Coordinates of C-alpha atoms in Angstrom, one line a residue:
X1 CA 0.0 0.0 0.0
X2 CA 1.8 3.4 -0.7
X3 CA 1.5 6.0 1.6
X4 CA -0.9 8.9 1.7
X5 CA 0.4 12.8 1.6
X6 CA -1.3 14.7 4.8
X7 CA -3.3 17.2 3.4
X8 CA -3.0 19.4 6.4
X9 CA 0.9 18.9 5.7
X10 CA 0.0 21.0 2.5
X11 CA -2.7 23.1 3.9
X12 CA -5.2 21.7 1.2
X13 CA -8.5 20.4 1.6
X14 CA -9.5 17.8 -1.2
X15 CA -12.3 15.7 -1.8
X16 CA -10.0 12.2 -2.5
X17 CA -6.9 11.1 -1.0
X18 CA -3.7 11.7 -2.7
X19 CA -1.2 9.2 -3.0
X20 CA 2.2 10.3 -2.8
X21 CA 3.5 9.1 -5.7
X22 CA 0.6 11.6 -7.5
X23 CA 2.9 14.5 -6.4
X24 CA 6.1 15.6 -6.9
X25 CA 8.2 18.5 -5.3
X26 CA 6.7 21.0 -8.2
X27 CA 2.9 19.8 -7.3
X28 CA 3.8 20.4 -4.2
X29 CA 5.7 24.0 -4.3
X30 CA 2.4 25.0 -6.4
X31 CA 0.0 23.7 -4.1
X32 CA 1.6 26.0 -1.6
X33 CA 1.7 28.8 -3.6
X34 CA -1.5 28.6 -5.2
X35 CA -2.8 29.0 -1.0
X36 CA -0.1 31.6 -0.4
X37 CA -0.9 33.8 -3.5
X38 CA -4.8 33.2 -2.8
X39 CA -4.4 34.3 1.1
X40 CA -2.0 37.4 -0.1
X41 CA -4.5 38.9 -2.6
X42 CA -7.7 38.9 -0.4
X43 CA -5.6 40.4 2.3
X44 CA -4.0 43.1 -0.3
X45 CA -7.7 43.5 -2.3
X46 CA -10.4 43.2 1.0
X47 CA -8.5 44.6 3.9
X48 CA -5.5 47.1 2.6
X49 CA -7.2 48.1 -0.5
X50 CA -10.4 48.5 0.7
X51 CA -9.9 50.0 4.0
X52 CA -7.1 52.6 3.1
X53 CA -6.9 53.3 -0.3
X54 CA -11.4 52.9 -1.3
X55 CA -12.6 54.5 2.4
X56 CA -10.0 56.0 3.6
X57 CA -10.5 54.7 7.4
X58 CA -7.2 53.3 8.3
X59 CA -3.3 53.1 6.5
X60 CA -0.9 50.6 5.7
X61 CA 2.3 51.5 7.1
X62 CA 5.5 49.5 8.1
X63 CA 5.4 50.9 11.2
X64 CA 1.9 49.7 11.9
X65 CA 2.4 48.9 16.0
X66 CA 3.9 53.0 16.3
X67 CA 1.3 54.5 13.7
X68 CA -1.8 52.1 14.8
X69 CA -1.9 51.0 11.2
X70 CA -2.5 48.0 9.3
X71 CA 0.4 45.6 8.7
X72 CA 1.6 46.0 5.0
X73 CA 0.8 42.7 2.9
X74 CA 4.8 41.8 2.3
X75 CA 4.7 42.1 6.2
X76 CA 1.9 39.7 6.7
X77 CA 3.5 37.4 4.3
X78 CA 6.8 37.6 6.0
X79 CA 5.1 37.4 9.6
X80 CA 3.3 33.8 8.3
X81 CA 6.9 32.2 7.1
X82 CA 8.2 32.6 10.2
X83 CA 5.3 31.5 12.5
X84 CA 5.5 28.2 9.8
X85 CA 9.2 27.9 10.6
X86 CA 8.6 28.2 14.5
X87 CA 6.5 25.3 14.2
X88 CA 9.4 23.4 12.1
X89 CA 8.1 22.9 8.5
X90 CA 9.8 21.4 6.1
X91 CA 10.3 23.8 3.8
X92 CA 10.4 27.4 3.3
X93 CA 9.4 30.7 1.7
X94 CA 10.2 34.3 1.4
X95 CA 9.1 37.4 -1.0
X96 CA 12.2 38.5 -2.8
X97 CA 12.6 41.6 -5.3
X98 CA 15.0 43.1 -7.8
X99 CA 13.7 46.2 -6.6
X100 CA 13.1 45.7 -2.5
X101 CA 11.8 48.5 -0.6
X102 CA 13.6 46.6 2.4
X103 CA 17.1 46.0 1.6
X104 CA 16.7 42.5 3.3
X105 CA 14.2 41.9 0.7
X106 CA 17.1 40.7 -2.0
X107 CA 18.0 38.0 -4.0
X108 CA 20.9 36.5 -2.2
X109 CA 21.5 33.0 -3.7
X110 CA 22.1 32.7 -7.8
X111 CA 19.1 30.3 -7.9
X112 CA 17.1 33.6 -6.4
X113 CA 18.6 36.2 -8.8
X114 CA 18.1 34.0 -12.2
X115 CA 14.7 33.1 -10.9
X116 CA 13.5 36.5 -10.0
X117 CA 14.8 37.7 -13.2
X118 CA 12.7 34.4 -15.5
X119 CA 9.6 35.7 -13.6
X120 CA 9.5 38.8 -15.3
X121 CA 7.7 37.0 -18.1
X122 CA 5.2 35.7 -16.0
X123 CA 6.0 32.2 -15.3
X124 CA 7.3 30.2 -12.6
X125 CA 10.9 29.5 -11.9
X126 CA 12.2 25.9 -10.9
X127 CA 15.8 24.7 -10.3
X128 CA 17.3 22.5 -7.8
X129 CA 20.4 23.7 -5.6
X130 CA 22.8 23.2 -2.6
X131 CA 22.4 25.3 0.7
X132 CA 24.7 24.4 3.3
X133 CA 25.1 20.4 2.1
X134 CA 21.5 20.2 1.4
X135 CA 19.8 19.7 -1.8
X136 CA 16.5 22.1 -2.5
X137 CA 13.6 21.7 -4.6
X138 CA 13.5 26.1 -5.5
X139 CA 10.3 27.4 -7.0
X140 CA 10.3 30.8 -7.8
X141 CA 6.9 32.6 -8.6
X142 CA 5.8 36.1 -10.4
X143 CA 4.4 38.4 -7.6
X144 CA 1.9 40.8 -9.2
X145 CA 0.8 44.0 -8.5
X146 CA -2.9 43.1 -7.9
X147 CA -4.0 46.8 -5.9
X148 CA -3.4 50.0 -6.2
X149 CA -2.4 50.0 -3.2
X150 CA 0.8 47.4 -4.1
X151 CA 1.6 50.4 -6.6
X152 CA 1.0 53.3 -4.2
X153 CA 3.0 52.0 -1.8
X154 CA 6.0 51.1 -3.6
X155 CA 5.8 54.2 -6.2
X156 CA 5.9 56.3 -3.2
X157 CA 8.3 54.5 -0.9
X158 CA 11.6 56.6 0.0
X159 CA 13.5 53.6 -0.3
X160 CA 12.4 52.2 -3.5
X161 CA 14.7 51.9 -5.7
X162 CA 12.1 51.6 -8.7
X163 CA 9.0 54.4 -8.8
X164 CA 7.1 53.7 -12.4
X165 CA 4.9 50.2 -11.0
X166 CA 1.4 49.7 -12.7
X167 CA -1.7 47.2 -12.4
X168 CA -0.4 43.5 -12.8
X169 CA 3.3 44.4 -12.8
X170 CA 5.9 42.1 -11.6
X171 CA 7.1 43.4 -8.7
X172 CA 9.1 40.8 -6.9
X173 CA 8.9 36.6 -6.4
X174 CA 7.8 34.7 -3.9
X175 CA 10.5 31.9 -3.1
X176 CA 10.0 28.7 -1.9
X177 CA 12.0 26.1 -1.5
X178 CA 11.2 22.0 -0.5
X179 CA 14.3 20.0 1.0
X180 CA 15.1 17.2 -1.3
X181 CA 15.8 13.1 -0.6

């Protein structure tokens, strides 16, 4: 009998069991994304969009504890990979730019620079690669501008180092990487 992926493992809910050997590491890197890019965009669309940029009750700022703000969406997403790696996943993501507003924010690894540069066209980005001795399923994905508010706030950043976003831009990657047998 083969043995059954955990769904919760994967933070899917499907109607039928899924046998292991029905994934591999890039089913698996898209299922995650496909739930990180979903939770992302109703966070950006319903709460930052809608709240500061549509009625104009509350901001967005980096410094949401000081300013009583909302927590920027590259914030919240930042905030969720490391409550997953406090409870010892498996694997790993980040949101990475050519262009970061926060200098931490860059491409350190080659797999992370060619990547974010092949999602430029739109596509995701797969390689394989060594970290410290361990071999890593990478997956690179597009991050879009999907609000104004994506493109307000990083037009009008100080620290941005790029000022002339619009609508459905590529504006960074989202990198995830699965530790390989």
């Amino acid at each position: 009998m083969r043995k059954l992926l955990p769904l919760t493992a994967i933070g899917l809910a499907l109607a039928a069991p899924v046998q292991a050997a029905d994934w591999d590491y890039k089913d698996i890197a898209d299922a995650l994304h496909s739930v990180m890019e979903a939770d992302r965009t109703v966070y950006t669309k319903l709460i930052i969009n809608r709240l500061q940029n549509q009625e104009k009750v509350i901001k967005a700022s980096e410094h949401w504890k000081d300013e009583k703000a909302l927590v920027l969406p590259a914030q919240m997403f930042r905030y969720g990979s490391e409550a997953v790696a406090e409870k010892g996943a498996k694997f790993s993501y980040s949101l990475l730019s050519l262009w970061p507003v926060n200098k931490q924010n860059n491409a350190k690894t080659a797999v992370e620079k060619e990547g974010l540069q092949a999602v430029l066209k739109g596509d995701p980005y797969y390689k394989t690669e060594i970290l410290g001795g361990k071999k890593y399923f990478t997956a690179v994905y597009p991050d879009k501008a999907v609000a104004k508010a994506c493109i307000s706030c990083h037009n009008d950043h100080k620290d941005s180092p790029r000022n002339d976003f619009k609508m459905g831009d590529v504006m960074g990657g989202v990198v995830l990487r699965l530790p390989m047998n």
